[in-house]
Amino acid sequence: MKIGLFGKKYDAETQKYLQLLVEILEQNNIEIFVLDTYYSIISEYIIFTKQPKLLLNDRLQPGEIDFLFSIGGDGTLLSSVSVIQNSNIPVLGVNMGHLGFLTSINPNNIKGFVAEFIAGNYNIEDHSLLHVEMIQNRETTHSFVMNEVSIHRQNNSSMLSTNVYINDEILATYNGDGLIVATPTGSTAYSLSCGGPILTPDSHCFVITPIAVHTLTLRPLIIPETSKIRLVTCNKDQQMYVGRDSQMELMNSDREILLYKENFSIKLIRMKSKGFYSAIREKLMWGANCVNR
């Protein structure tokens, strides 16, 4: 079995957990690969009994490794998507962060979870992505996101006015601080904090969630993932923040944003003992005093 390790930073508080993970993988004769940028960060602190193989590319190729372990929180896992892209390599989140809806392994029980993983006690979820086209002056840039795309007014500017089209039919004009278009994965992130619903990973839909909308009857709307969403801002002389997952940029509002389902998905590993509903109960403390089995 070939397992790659990906991360963004080293944290002295979690060193013992990462060292334990490496030792367990080595004890089980698993071939360890490490992204070269991550290895340059941890090599001074983590001991490998056998030199790991370095992954020199910033984009994995199909079959290069069997699984990728993302070491960190949900933000690190989101960053790993740009490395995985359409390689179909499943990713397992090893939580070294805080809330962690996407990360499946808790650092306090790494040994038990890795044993489960090696035994095959996990499921692989397909997580849809949003393809993003930013159109300005007949020029188009392309990217994709796993969580959401958001637009937001500047703090000192007037309300952001945005026309939203679904399959080229006008839906509504949103006047307010902005809006979010989220995938099921992103429904537990920014969208949730703005009053959006939680979507299960297999729900095959997207959600449009307004941010502090002026018209209170404009509520979050769930639409099929086959839809094409077009955002056209009306404040042509105004700047706005555009968020793509964890990246936020200040841009001129004289552009259109076209969103639709990406032609590939991300395969996320969840341990059978830590499924989606278990994560919801644990992270949001639903029925903590009532569930007894």
Coordinates of C-alpha atoms in Angstrom, one line a residue:
M1 CA 0.0 0.0 0.0
K2 CA 1.3 3.5 -0.9
I3 CA 0.2 6.4 1.3
G4 CA 1.1 10.0 0.7
L5 CA 1.3 12.6 3.4
F6 CA 0.2 16.2 2.8
G7 CA 0.2 19.2 5.1
K8 CA 0.8 22.9 5.2
K9 CA 2.6 23.5 8.5
Y10 CA 4.4 22.1 11.5
D11 CA 2.9 22.4 15.0
A12 CA 5.0 21.5 18.0
E13 CA 1.8 20.6 19.9
T14 CA 0.9 17.9 17.4
Q15 CA 4.4 16.6 16.7
K16 CA 3.8 13.5 18.8
Y17 CA 0.7 12.6 16.9
L18 CA 2.4 12.9 13.5
Q19 CA 5.4 10.9 14.7
L20 CA 3.0 8.2 16.0
L21 CA 1.2 8.1 12.6
V22 CA 4.5 7.7 10.8
E23 CA 5.6 4.9 13.2
I24 CA 2.3 3.0 12.8
L25 CA 2.5 3.2 9.0
E26 CA 6.1 2.0 9.1
Q27 CA 5.2 -0.9 11.4
N28 CA 2.6 -2.0 9.0
N29 CA 5.0 -2.0 6.1
I30 CA 3.2 0.8 4.3
E31 CA 5.2 2.6 1.7
I32 CA 5.3 6.3 2.7
F33 CA 5.4 9.2 0.2
V34 CA 5.5 12.8 1.3
L35 CA 4.8 16.0 -0.7
D36 CA 8.2 17.6 -1.0
T37 CA 7.0 21.0 0.3
Y38 CA 5.6 19.3 3.4
Y39 CA 8.7 17.2 3.9
S40 CA 10.8 20.3 3.9
I41 CA 8.7 21.5 6.8
I42 CA 8.6 18.3 9.0
S43 CA 11.9 16.6 8.2
E44 CA 13.7 18.4 11.0
Y45 CA 11.2 17.2 13.6
I46 CA 9.9 13.8 12.4
I47 CA 12.0 10.7 12.4
F48 CA 11.6 8.2 9.5
T49 CA 13.3 4.8 9.9
K50 CA 13.3 4.6 6.1
Q51 CA 13.7 7.6 3.9
P52 CA 10.2 8.3 2.4
K53 CA 9.7 8.9 -1.3
L54 CA 9.1 12.5 -2.2
L55 CA 6.3 13.6 -4.4
L56 CA 7.8 16.4 -6.4
N57 CA 4.8 17.5 -8.4
D58 CA 2.1 19.8 -7.1
R59 CA -0.5 17.6 -8.9
L60 CA -0.8 13.9 -8.3
Q61 CA -1.1 11.5 -11.2
P62 CA -3.6 8.5 -11.2
G63 CA -2.0 5.5 -9.5
E64 CA 1.0 7.4 -8.2
I65 CA -0.2 6.6 -4.6
D66 CA -3.2 4.6 -3.3
F67 CA -4.3 7.1 -0.7
L68 CA -3.5 10.6 0.5
F69 CA -3.5 11.5 4.2
S70 CA -4.2 15.2 4.8
I71 CA -2.5 16.2 8.0
G72 CA -4.3 19.2 9.6
G73 CA -7.8 20.7 9.8
D74 CA -10.5 21.1 7.2
G75 CA -8.6 24.0 5.6
T76 CA -5.6 21.7 4.9
L77 CA -7.9 19.1 3.4
L78 CA -9.4 21.8 1.1
S79 CA -5.9 22.7 0.0
S80 CA -5.2 19.1 -0.8
V81 CA -7.9 19.2 -3.5
S82 CA -5.6 21.2 -5.7
V83 CA -3.0 18.4 -5.4
I84 CA -5.5 15.6 -6.0
Q85 CA -7.6 17.2 -8.7
N86 CA -8.9 14.5 -11.1
S87 CA -6.5 11.8 -10.1
N88 CA -9.3 9.8 -8.3
I89 CA -6.9 9.3 -5.3
P90 CA -9.0 9.1 -2.1
V91 CA -8.0 11.5 0.7
L92 CA -8.3 10.8 4.4
G93 CA -8.3 13.8 6.8
V94 CA -6.2 13.4 9.9
N95 CA -7.6 16.1 12.2
M96 CA -4.9 18.3 13.9
G97 CA -7.3 21.3 13.9
H98 CA -10.4 22.2 15.7
L99 CA -14.0 21.5 14.5
G100 CA -13.1 19.3 11.5
F101 CA -16.3 18.2 9.6
L102 CA -14.2 16.7 6.8
T103 CA -11.4 15.2 8.8
S104 CA -12.2 11.7 9.9
I105 CA -9.3 10.7 12.3
N106 CA -9.0 12.2 15.7
P107 CA -5.4 12.6 16.9
N108 CA -6.1 11.2 20.3
N109 CA -6.9 7.8 18.8
I110 CA -4.6 7.6 15.8
K111 CA -3.6 4.0 16.5
G112 CA -7.1 2.7 16.6
F113 CA -8.3 4.6 13.5
V114 CA -5.3 3.6 11.4
A115 CA -6.0 0.0 12.4
E116 CA -9.5 0.4 11.2
F117 CA -8.3 1.9 8.0
I118 CA -5.8 -0.9 7.3
A119 CA -8.6 -3.4 8.0
G120 CA -10.8 -1.6 5.3
N121 CA -13.4 -0.4 7.8
Y122 CA -14.1 2.8 5.9
N123 CA -16.4 4.2 3.2
I124 CA -15.4 6.5 0.3
E125 CA -17.7 9.4 -0.4
D126 CA -17.9 11.3 -3.7
H127 CA -17.9 15.0 -3.1
S128 CA -19.1 17.3 -5.9
L129 CA -17.1 20.4 -6.8
L130 CA -18.1 23.7 -8.3
H131 CA -16.4 24.8 -11.5
V132 CA -15.9 28.6 -11.4
E133 CA -15.7 30.8 -14.5
M134 CA -14.7 34.5 -13.8
I135 CA -15.7 36.5 -16.9
Q136 CA -14.4 40.1 -17.4
N137 CA -13.9 42.0 -20.7
R138 CA -14.3 38.8 -22.8
E139 CA -11.6 37.1 -20.8
T140 CA -12.4 34.0 -18.7
T141 CA -10.4 32.4 -15.9
H142 CA -11.2 28.9 -14.7
S143 CA -10.9 27.3 -11.2
F144 CA -12.9 24.9 -9.0
V145 CA -13.9 24.8 -5.3
M146 CA -14.9 22.1 -2.9
N147 CA -16.8 24.2 -0.4
E148 CA -18.2 27.4 -1.8
V149 CA -18.0 30.6 -3.8
S150 CA -19.0 33.8 -2.0
I151 CA -19.2 37.4 -2.9
H152 CA -19.2 40.1 -0.2
R153 CA -19.3 43.9 -0.2
Q154 CA -16.5 45.9 1.2
N155 CA -17.1 47.0 4.8
N156 CA -17.4 50.7 3.9
S157 CA -19.4 50.3 0.7
S158 CA -23.2 50.3 0.1
M159 CA -25.2 47.1 -0.3
L160 CA -24.1 44.7 -3.0
S161 CA -26.8 44.2 -5.6
T162 CA -26.5 40.9 -7.5
N163 CA -28.7 39.3 -10.2
V164 CA -28.8 35.6 -9.9
Y165 CA -29.7 33.5 -12.9
I166 CA -30.4 29.7 -12.9
N167 CA -30.1 28.1 -16.3
D168 CA -30.3 31.6 -17.8
E169 CA -33.6 32.4 -16.1
I170 CA -33.6 35.2 -13.6
L171 CA -34.1 34.0 -10.1
A172 CA -33.9 37.2 -8.0
T173 CA -31.9 40.3 -7.3
Y174 CA -30.1 40.0 -4.0
N175 CA -29.5 43.2 -2.1
G176 CA -27.4 42.9 1.0
D177 CA -23.9 42.0 2.2
G178 CA -23.5 39.3 -0.5
L179 CA -24.3 35.7 -1.1
I180 CA -22.8 32.2 -1.1
V181 CA -23.1 29.3 -3.5
A182 CA -22.1 26.1 -1.7
T183 CA -21.7 22.5 -2.4
P184 CA -23.0 19.8 0.0
T185 CA -19.5 19.7 1.4
G186 CA -19.5 23.5 2.0
S187 CA -23.0 23.5 3.5
T188 CA -21.4 22.9 6.9
A189 CA -19.0 25.9 6.5
Y190 CA -19.7 29.6 5.7
S191 CA -23.2 28.8 4.4
L192 CA -24.2 27.2 7.7
S193 CA -23.1 30.2 9.6
C194 CA -25.3 32.4 7.5
G195 CA -28.4 30.3 8.1
G196 CA -28.1 27.8 5.2
P197 CA -29.2 24.1 5.5
I198 CA -27.0 21.1 6.0
L199 CA -26.8 19.0 2.9
T200 CA -25.6 15.3 3.0
P201 CA -22.7 14.5 0.7
D202 CA -24.9 12.4 -1.6
S203 CA -27.7 15.0 -2.0
H204 CA -26.6 16.0 -5.5
C205 CA -27.5 19.7 -5.1
F206 CA -26.1 23.1 -4.4
V207 CA -27.4 25.8 -2.1
I208 CA -27.6 29.6 -2.6
T209 CA -27.4 31.4 0.7
P210 CA -27.8 35.1 1.1
I211 CA -25.7 37.1 3.5
A212 CA -27.6 39.7 5.5
V213 CA -30.1 40.2 2.7
H214 CA -32.2 43.3 2.7
T215 CA -35.4 41.5 1.6
L216 CA -36.1 39.0 4.4
T217 CA -38.2 36.8 2.2
L218 CA -35.1 35.8 0.2
R219 CA -34.2 32.6 1.9
P220 CA -31.6 29.9 1.2
L221 CA -32.5 28.0 -1.9
I222 CA -31.5 24.4 -2.8
I223 CA -31.1 23.6 -6.5
P224 CA -30.1 20.5 -8.5
E225 CA -26.4 20.1 -9.1
T226 CA -27.2 20.0 -12.8
S227 CA -28.0 23.7 -12.7
K228 CA -25.9 26.5 -14.1
I229 CA -25.7 29.5 -11.9
R230 CA -24.8 33.0 -13.1
L231 CA -24.0 35.9 -10.8
V232 CA -24.1 39.4 -12.3
T233 CA -23.4 42.3 -9.9
C234 CA -25.2 45.6 -10.6
N235 CA -22.7 47.8 -8.7
K236 CA -20.3 48.3 -11.6
D237 CA -18.3 51.1 -9.9
Q238 CA -17.8 49.1 -6.7
Q239 CA -15.3 46.6 -5.5
M240 CA -16.3 43.3 -3.8
Y241 CA -14.6 40.4 -2.1
V242 CA -14.8 37.1 -4.0
G243 CA -14.1 34.0 -1.9
R244 CA -13.2 30.6 -3.3
D245 CA -12.9 28.2 -0.4
S246 CA -10.3 29.6 1.8
Q247 CA -9.0 32.2 -0.7
M248 CA -10.4 35.8 -0.6
E249 CA -9.7 38.4 -3.2
L250 CA -10.7 42.0 -3.6
M251 CA -12.0 42.5 -7.2
N252 CA -13.9 45.0 -9.3
S253 CA -17.5 44.0 -9.5
D254 CA -17.7 44.5 -13.3
R255 CA -17.6 40.8 -14.0
E256 CA -19.8 37.8 -14.2
I257 CA -19.4 34.6 -12.3
L258 CA -20.6 31.3 -13.9
L259 CA -20.9 28.3 -11.6
Y260 CA -21.7 24.7 -12.5
K261 CA -20.7 21.2 -11.4
E262 CA -17.1 20.2 -12.1
N263 CA -16.6 17.2 -14.3
F264 CA -14.8 15.3 -11.6
S265 CA -15.3 14.7 -7.9
I266 CA -13.2 14.3 -4.8
K267 CA -13.2 11.0 -3.0
L268 CA -13.2 11.5 0.7
I269 CA -12.6 8.7 3.1
R270 CA -14.8 8.4 6.3
M271 CA -14.2 5.7 8.9
K272 CA -17.3 3.5 9.4
S273 CA -17.2 4.4 13.1
K274 CA -17.2 8.1 12.2
G275 CA -19.7 8.7 9.4
F276 CA -21.4 11.9 8.3
Y277 CA -24.2 11.8 10.8
S278 CA -21.8 10.9 13.6
A279 CA -19.8 13.9 12.7
I280 CA -22.9 16.1 12.8
R281 CA -23.9 14.8 16.2
E282 CA -20.4 15.2 17.6
K283 CA -19.4 18.6 16.1
L284 CA -22.8 20.3 16.6
M285 CA -23.6 18.4 19.8
W286 CA -27.1 17.3 18.5
G287 CA -29.0 15.3 21.1
A288 CA -25.9 14.8 23.3
N289 CA -28.0 13.9 26.3
C290 CA -30.5 11.7 24.5
V291 CA -28.6 9.4 22.2
N292 CA -27.8 6.3 24.2
R293 CA -27.0 3.7 21.5

